[in-house]
Tab-separated table of C-alpha atoms in Angstrom:
chain	number	residue	atom	x	y	z
A	191	MET	CA	13.689	-15.142	-13.814
A	192	VAL	CA	13.538	-17.484	-16.928
A	193	ILE	CA	16.896	-19.267	-18.014
A	194	PHE	CA	16.042	-20.458	-21.773
A	195	SER	CA	18.788	-22.811	-22.672
A	196	LYS	CA	18.981	-25.139	-25.941
A	197	SER	CA	17.140	-28.098	-23.798
A	198	TYR	CA	14.460	-25.865	-21.754
A	199	ALA	CA	11.625	-27.461	-23.979
A	200	SER	CA	12.614	-30.996	-23.290
A	201	SER	CA	11.600	-30.580	-19.818
A	202	LYS	CA	7.678	-30.329	-18.965
A	203	TRP	CA	8.045	-29.663	-15.806
A	204	CYS	CA	9.931	-26.130	-17.221
A	205	LEU	CA	7.211	-25.793	-19.672
A	206	ASP	CA	4.387	-26.190	-16.824
A	207	GLU	CA	6.365	-23.675	-14.701
A	208	LEU	CA	6.662	-21.277	-17.437
A	209	ALA	CA	3.087	-21.577	-18.460
A	210	HIS	CA	2.477	-20.224	-14.658
A	211	ILE	CA	4.950	-17.423	-14.764
A	212	ILE	CA	3.360	-16.023	-17.628
A	213	LYS	CA	-0.299	-16.226	-16.269
A	214	CYS	CA	1.064	-14.560	-12.935
A	215	GLN	CA	2.844	-11.793	-14.983
A	216	LYS	CA	-0.566	-11.300	-16.357
A	217	GLU	CA	-2.966	-11.757	-13.515
A	218	LEU	CA	-0.832	-10.478	-10.602
A	219	ASP	CA	1.404	-7.920	-12.481
A	220	GLN	CA	4.582	-9.792	-11.906
A	221	ILE	CA	7.515	-8.764	-13.494
A	222	VAL	CA	9.296	-11.702	-15.828
A	223	ILE	CA	13.061	-11.248	-16.801
A	224	PRO	CA	14.308	-13.905	-19.381
A	225	ILE	CA	17.837	-14.884	-19.968
A	226	PHE	CA	18.594	-16.153	-23.675
A	227	TYR	CA	21.750	-18.709	-22.796
A	228	ASN	CA	22.957	-19.484	-26.113
A	229	VAL	CA	19.697	-19.163	-27.769
A	230	ASP	CA	17.809	-16.348	-29.963
A	231	PRO	CA	14.782	-14.891	-28.730
A	232	SER	CA	13.184	-15.351	-32.190
A	233	ASP	CA	13.568	-19.148	-31.933
A	234	VAL	CA	11.588	-18.904	-28.358
A	235	ARG	CA	9.050	-16.602	-29.821
A	236	HIS	CA	8.386	-19.013	-32.811
A	237	GLN	CA	9.285	-22.357	-31.209
A	238	THR	CA	11.915	-23.080	-34.346
A	239	GLN	CA	15.584	-24.814	-34.101
A	240	THR	CA	15.758	-27.119	-30.925
A	241	PHE	CA	12.511	-26.442	-29.621
A	242	ALA	CA	10.940	-27.168	-32.517
A	243	GLU	CA	12.075	-30.934	-32.198
A	244	SER	CA	11.069	-30.729	-28.293
A	245	PHE	CA	7.398	-29.569	-29.205
A	246	SER	CA	7.022	-31.940	-31.860
A	247	GLN	CA	8.173	-34.874	-29.233
A	248	HIS	CA	5.653	-33.499	-26.610
A	249	GLU	CA	2.753	-33.150	-29.027
A	250	GLU	CA	3.299	-37.135	-29.809
A	251	LYS	CA	3.664	-37.810	-26.420
A	252	TYR	CA	0.520	-35.759	-24.896
A	253	LYS	CA	-1.407	-35.791	-27.991
A	254	ASP	CA	-4.667	-36.034	-26.128
A	255	ASP	CA	-3.994	-33.437	-24.229
A	256	ILE	CA	-3.677	-30.242	-26.937
A	257	GLU	CA	-4.730	-27.465	-24.653
A	258	ARG	CA	-1.666	-28.065	-22.150
A	259	ILE	CA	0.756	-27.970	-25.531
A	260	GLN	CA	-0.805	-24.807	-26.678
A	261	ARG	CA	-0.522	-23.329	-22.942
A	262	TRP	CA	3.026	-24.244	-23.604
A	263	ARG	CA	3.714	-22.750	-26.844
A	264	ASP	CA	1.601	-19.602	-25.807
A	265	ALA	CA	3.985	-19.221	-23.035
A	266	PHE	CA	6.865	-19.436	-25.039
A	267	ALA	CA	5.360	-16.939	-27.713
A	268	GLU	CA	4.900	-14.458	-24.875
A	269	SER	CA	8.386	-14.678	-23.124
A	270	GLY	CA	10.039	-14.293	-26.922
A	271	LYS	CA	8.582	-10.954	-26.793
A	272	ILE	CA	9.717	-9.672	-23.121
A	273	SER	CA	13.211	-7.629	-23.234
A	274	GLY	CA	15.763	-9.967	-21.450
A	275	PHE	CA	19.091	-10.410	-21.475
A	276	HIS	CA	20.690	-12.265	-24.815
A	277	LEU	CA	24.072	-13.897	-23.946
A	278	GLN	CA	25.541	-13.187	-27.581
A	279	ASN	CA	25.356	-9.225	-26.810
A	280	TYR	CA	28.008	-9.771	-24.400
A	281	ARG	CA	31.671	-10.262	-24.313
A	282	ASN	CA	31.283	-13.037	-21.678
A	283	GLU	CA	29.133	-14.296	-19.203
A	284	ALA	CA	30.544	-12.465	-16.054
A	285	GLU	CA	29.378	-9.089	-18.100
A	286	CYS	CA	26.441	-10.609	-18.716
A	287	ILE	CA	25.554	-11.545	-14.931
A	288	LYS	CA	26.678	-7.822	-13.932
A	289	GLU	CA	24.221	-6.369	-16.092
A	290	ILE	CA	21.607	-8.931	-14.705
A	291	VAL	CA	22.398	-7.660	-11.316
A	292	ASP	CA	22.468	-4.120	-11.788
A	293	GLU	CA	18.524	-4.707	-13.658
A	294	LEU	CA	17.596	-6.588	-10.692
A	295	MET	CA	18.903	-3.907	-7.928
A	296	SER	CA	16.865	-1.303	-10.231
A	297	LYS	CA	13.771	-3.020	-9.999
A	298	LEU	CA	13.712	-3.738	-6.580
A	299	HIS	CA	14.780	0.026	-5.989
A	300	ILE	CA	18.284	-1.026	-4.104
A	301	LYS	CA	20.456	1.367	-4.198
A	302	SER	CA	23.600	-0.609	-2.144
A	303	ASP	CA	25.413	-3.754	-2.494
A	304	ASP	CA	25.977	-3.627	1.370
A	305	ASP	CA	22.355	-3.197	2.150
A	306	GLY	CA	22.102	-4.900	5.876
A	307	ASP	CA	18.075	-4.945	5.593
A	308	ARG	CA	18.345	-7.406	2.517
A	309	GLY	CA	16.788	-10.785	3.140
A	310	MET	CA	14.043	-9.407	5.590
A	311	ASP	CA	10.492	-10.996	5.240
A	312	ALA	CA	8.207	-9.091	2.987
A	313	GLN	CA	6.245	-7.357	5.878
A	314	THR	CA	9.177	-5.922	7.505
A	315	PRO	CA	10.008	-2.611	6.009
A	316	ILE	CA	13.136	-2.310	3.833
A	317	LEU	CA	15.023	0.832	3.455
A	318	ILE	CA	15.931	1.904	-0.121
A	319	ASP	CA	16.898	5.056	-1.726
A	320	GLU	CA	20.520	5.519	0.415
A	321	GLY	CA	17.803	5.467	3.478
A	322	LYS	CA	15.242	7.922	2.368
A	323	MET	CA	12.624	5.797	1.368
A	324	SER	CA	11.242	2.049	2.942
A	325	PHE	CA	9.515	-0.510	0.841
A	326	SER	CA	6.874	-3.308	2.178
A	327	ARG	CA	4.496	-5.331	0.780
A	328	ASP	CA	0.794	-5.655	2.228
A	329	LYS	CA	0.303	-8.803	4.103
A	330	LYS	CA	-2.816	-10.009	2.707
A	331	THR	CA	-2.654	-8.588	-1.082
A	332	GLY	CA	1.163	-8.494	-1.801
A	333	LYS	CA	0.868	-5.365	-3.128
A	334	LYS	CA	3.611	-2.681	-2.872
A	335	CYS	CA	3.931	-0.171	0.234
A	336	PHE	CA	6.176	2.826	0.276
A	337	MET	CA	7.094	5.540	3.185
A	338	ILE	CA	9.087	8.501	1.805
A	339	ALA	CA	11.060	9.388	4.951
A	340	ALA	CA	11.302	13.219	6.090
A	341	ARG	CA	14.870	13.640	4.290
A	342	GLY	CA	13.236	12.602	1.135
A	343	LEU	CA	10.128	15.240	1.384
A	344	ASP	CA	10.255	18.709	0.092
A	345	ILE	CA	9.501	20.799	3.618
A	346	GLU	CA	9.248	24.582	3.415
A	347	TRP	CA	12.397	25.993	5.604
A	348	SER	CA	13.660	22.209	6.679
A	349	ASN	CA	17.233	23.729	6.438
A	350	THR	CA	16.558	26.653	8.666
A	351	PRO	CA	17.674	25.506	12.268
A	352	ASP	CA	15.367	28.189	13.744
A	353	TYR	CA	12.323	26.487	12.043
A	354	TRP	CA	13.282	22.757	11.958
A	355	GLU	CA	15.338	20.443	13.822
A	356	TRP	CA	16.954	17.052	12.108
A	357	LEU	CA	17.183	14.596	14.836
A	358	PRO	CA	17.139	10.769	15.504
A	359	HIS	CA	13.948	9.106	16.850
A	360	SER	CA	13.966	5.838	18.709
A	361	ASP	CA	10.524	4.743	16.976
A	362	SER	CA	11.183	6.013	13.617
A	363	ARG	CA	12.416	3.377	10.874
A	364	PHE	CA	14.840	6.257	9.440
A	365	GLY	CA	17.818	7.454	10.853
A	366	GLU	CA	16.493	11.227	11.113
A	367	VAL	CA	13.206	12.545	11.569
A	368	ALA	CA	11.807	16.416	11.209
A	369	LYS	CA	11.057	18.071	14.106
A	370	LEU	CA	9.101	21.725	13.535
A	371	LYS	CA	10.233	24.098	15.873
A	372	TRP	CA	8.419	27.275	14.488
A	373	VAL	CA	7.053	28.580	11.547
A	374	CYS	CA	4.291	30.411	9.836
A	375	TRP	CA	4.223	28.954	6.678
A	376	LEU	CA	3.747	25.338	6.616
A	377	ASP	CA	4.261	23.042	3.420
A	378	ILE	CA	5.400	19.551	2.999
A	379	ARG	CA	5.143	17.561	0.031
A	380	GLY	CA	5.956	13.855	-0.616
A	381	LYS	CA	6.327	12.845	-4.280
A	382	ILE	CA	6.593	9.032	-5.665
A	383	GLU	CA	6.554	7.573	-9.557
A	384	THR	CA	3.561	5.743	-10.098
A	385	ARG	CA	5.524	3.273	-12.120
A	386	ARG	CA	6.805	2.031	-8.604
A	387	LEU	CA	3.493	1.352	-7.357
A	388	SER	CA	1.378	-1.740	-8.090
A	389	LYS	CA	-0.963	-1.162	-10.961
A	390	ARG	CA	-4.616	-1.158	-10.854
A	391	THR	CA	-4.525	-0.239	-7.290
A	392	LYS	CA	-6.304	2.385	-5.150
A	393	TYR	CA	-3.881	4.307	-3.059
A	394	VAL	CA	-3.871	6.542	-0.206
A	395	ALA	CA	-1.247	8.756	1.116
A	396	TYR	CA	-0.498	9.218	4.892
A	397	LEU	CA	1.442	11.857	6.816
A	398	VAL	CA	2.982	9.643	9.408
A	399	PHE	CA	3.827	12.038	12.628
A	400	LYS	CA	3.628	12.702	16.304
A	401	LEU	CA	2.995	16.043	18.317
A	402	GLU	CA	4.598	17.197	21.136
A	403	ASP	CA	2.515	17.914	24.474
A	404	LYS	CA	2.971	21.649	23.830
A	405	PHE	CA	1.873	21.739	19.798
A	406	HIS	CA	0.339	24.943	18.775
A	407	GLY	CA	-1.291	26.285	15.792
A	408	LEU	CA	-1.815	22.889	14.175
A	409	GLU	CA	-5.764	22.239	14.891
A	410	THR	CA	-6.174	22.222	11.063
A	411	VAL	CA	-4.447	22.299	7.638
A	412	ASN	CA	-5.161	21.743	4.198
A	413	ALA	CA	-4.068	18.488	2.276
A	414	VAL	CA	-4.342	17.491	-1.314
A	415	VAL	CA	-3.213	14.627	-3.649
A	416	ARG	CA	-2.649	15.295	-7.089
A	417	PHE	CA	-1.177	13.701	-10.580
A	418	VAL	CA	1.888	16.239	-11.404
A	419	ASP	CA	1.336	15.947	-14.944
A	420	SER	CA	-2.689	16.322	-14.778
A	421	MET	CA	-3.225	19.052	-12.437
A	422	SER	CA	-1.566	22.282	-11.749
A	423	VAL	CA	0.146	23.655	-8.380
A	424	LYS	CA	-2.643	26.169	-8.551
A	425	GLU	CA	-5.566	24.178	-8.995
A	426	ALA	CA	-4.283	21.349	-6.283
A	427	GLU	CA	-4.359	24.495	-3.530
A	428	GLN	CA	-8.071	25.170	-4.737
A	429	ARG	CA	-9.106	21.479	-4.513
A	430	ALA	CA	-7.084	21.222	-1.108
A	431	SER	CA	-9.495	19.936	1.877
A	432	VAL	CA	-9.105	20.636	5.492
A	433	VAL	CA	-8.018	18.006	7.863
A	434	HIS	CA	-7.355	17.853	11.591
A	435	PHE	CA	-4.285	17.310	13.810
A	436	ALA	CA	-6.458	18.095	16.737
A	437	GLY	CA	-10.143	19.004	17.540
A	438	GLN	CA	-13.174	17.752	16.065
A	439	GLY	CA	-14.081	16.760	12.541
A	440	SER	CA	-15.330	13.490	10.436
A	441	ARG	CA	-13.277	10.567	10.442
A	442	GLU	CA	-12.183	11.044	7.307
A	443	THR	CA	-10.090	14.251	8.343
A	444	LEU	CA	-9.088	13.005	11.756
A	445	PRO	CA	-5.207	11.279	12.009
A	446	PHE	CA	-5.662	7.697	14.082
A	447	LYS	CA	-2.859	5.980	16.160
A	448	ARG	CA	-0.779	3.320	14.428
A	449	ALA	CA	0.181	-0.076	16.007
A	450	ASP	CA	3.906	1.589	16.016
A	451	GLY	CA	2.936	4.158	18.295
A	452	TRP	CA	2.987	6.984	15.407
A	453	MET	CA	0.021	8.851	14.042
A	454	GLU	CA	-1.132	8.819	10.669
A	455	LEU	CA	-3.305	11.351	8.792
A	456	LYS	CA	-4.942	11.018	5.401
A	457	MET	CA	-3.817	13.257	3.072
A	458	GLY	CA	-5.821	11.860	-0.072
A	459	ASP	CA	-6.301	9.153	-2.344
A	460	PHE	CA	-5.469	8.219	-6.026
A	461	PHE	CA	-5.877	5.036	-8.239
A	462	ASN	CA	-3.122	4.055	-10.111
A	463	ASP	CA	-3.957	2.493	-13.241
A	464	ALA	CA	-1.076	1.285	-15.513
A	465	GLY	CA	1.727	3.026	-13.588
A	466	GLU	CA	2.226	5.423	-16.666
A	467	ASP	CA	0.401	8.604	-15.273
A	468	GLY	CA	4.134	9.988	-13.731
A	469	ASP	CA	4.883	11.580	-10.453
A	470	VAL	CA	2.087	11.785	-7.710
A	471	ASP	CA	2.459	14.465	-5.361
A	472	ALA	CA	1.018	14.432	-1.458
A	473	ARG	CA	1.216	17.988	-0.147
A	474	LEU	CA	0.395	19.085	3.572
A	475	MET	CA	-0.121	23.043	3.838
A	476	GLU	CA	-1.086	26.098	5.957
A	477	THR	CA	-0.238	28.905	3.738
A	478	GLN	CA	-3.330	31.136	4.498
A	479	ARG	CA	-3.457	31.241	8.314
A	480	LEU	CA	-0.138	32.915	9.089
A	481	GLU	CA	0.118	32.075	12.722
A	482	ALA	CA	2.904	30.454	14.564
A	483	LYS	CA	3.056	26.638	14.426
A	484	GLY	CA	4.975	24.013	16.514
A	485	GLY	CA	5.424	20.873	17.836
A	486	LEU	CA	4.985	18.620	14.953
A	487	ILE	CA	7.293	15.595	14.350
A	488	VAL	CA	7.393	14.314	10.833
A	489	GLN	CA	8.599	10.574	10.377
A	490	GLY	CA	7.312	10.602	6.197
A	491	VAL	CA	4.828	10.130	3.723
A	492	GLU	CA	3.424	6.858	3.561
A	493	PHE	CA	1.587	5.516	0.046
A	494	ARG	CA	-0.383	2.334	0.543
A	495	PRO	CA	-3.179	0.358	-0.865
A	496	GLU	CA	-6.725	1.281	0.139
A	497	GLY	CA	-7.815	-1.087	3.099
A	498	SER	CA	-4.102	-2.002	4.130
A	499	ARG	CA	-3.986	-0.806	8.008
A	500	SER	CA	-0.217	-1.481	8.199
A	501	GLY	CA	-1.129	-2.411	11.779
A	502	VAL	CA	-3.267	0.785	12.676
A	503	SER	CA	-5.947	0.793	14.911
A	504	ARG	CA	-8.721	2.699	13.404
A	505	SER	CA	-10.282	4.058	16.498
A	506	GLY	CA	-7.054	5.035	18.016
A	507	VAL	CA	-7.075	1.895	20.549
A	508	PRO	CA	-4.260	-0.919	19.956
A	509	PRO	CA	-5.629	-4.059	18.372
A	510	ARG	CA	-5.166	-6.218	21.447
A	511	MET	CA	-6.843	-3.688	23.390
A	512	LYS	CA	-9.841	-3.213	20.941
A	513	LYS	CA	-10.690	-7.012	21.116
A	514	ARG	CA	-10.621	-6.939	24.893
A	515	ARG	CA	-13.065	-4.139	24.537
A	516	ILE	CA	-15.060	-6.258	22.342
A	517	LEU	CA	-15.231	-9.300	24.621
A	518	LEU	CA	-15.832	-7.016	27.525
A	519	LEU	CA	-18.923	-5.713	25.739
A	520	LEU	CA	-20.162	-9.177	24.688
A	521	CYS	CA	-19.911	-10.501	28.416
A	522	LEU	CA	-21.869	-7.501	29.843
A	523	ILE	CA	-24.670	-7.970	26.953
A	524	VAL	CA	-24.998	-11.790	27.940
A	525	LEU	CA	-25.165	-10.591	31.882
A	526	VAL	CA	-28.087	-8.154	31.023
A	527	LEU	CA	-29.943	-10.403	28.959
A	528	CYS	CA	-29.695	-13.081	31.827
A	529	GLY	CA	-30.689	-10.541	34.579
A	530	LEU	CA	-33.899	-9.680	32.019
A	531	ILE	CA	-34.457	-13.263	31.582
A	532	GLN	CA	-34.829	-13.693	35.487
A	533	VAL	CA	-36.726	-10.927	35.801
A	534	LEU	CA	-39.184	-11.982	33.571
A	535	LEU	CA	-39.500	-15.463	34.941
């Protein structure tokens, strides 16, 4: 957020900060919200009125650093083009502040003023959309990750108590999970708007689940991810690929154990370019082999950038245990080599 006042351009510190903000907007796709406090956006865009005097003084003082002055002017010009909040368009400051707060909550996808999870660090999922979705950022890249809760999914027959049961789960980040009791027709869909996701990023959709000890009919299912506006339901069904809850298959089709104790199954991937492709639909289904299925517990469908593992152990082994196994293997190799050397000597 940048608050432009009449004296804003008089501060070289503010100008350097603004230039960096605009750079982050272009390179990191960060959101910039300008607030024009008793100044006109046109004056910011063209550096007129009080800004003209400030820039004139800077050009005199920093005449040996013209490139820096130009960066400031370019940042001002870009900022003046961004839709923001103009104080003169409101009856008073309180009304303007309320609009700003509402805009920020909308961009952060926060629905409630009393959201107890606000203020948590970026690695901790924050519940949004009335608890039907969680938001976090990838630890390394800062890119956005979302998980749609079971309550936010479109699950066929989920409102029929004989088929699906809704219950709390101590390991779930959401209030409820969906437990499959018995169905023949399995169909689970998770949908998200591309504008919510990080731009120019390849995303992967995962079903996050657990299996009861006596699960049945879930050895293989079909999965597909599609842009709703670009691919029909029928075409998606034809392109769906086989994935495995249990049994044998390639690594891409098998589930993996997460560090949080849940399992995840890859449903498909897609590239989010400019966030202008509408909705993405991730679907898991078995509508051909109409045999009894049960024992599946669904926490949700997660959309996260490719390569972001969110604490997942790709071998199904917790990360610490995996490191220990590697160290033991290295020690064993060293012992074998020492034994061979002694034999040769």
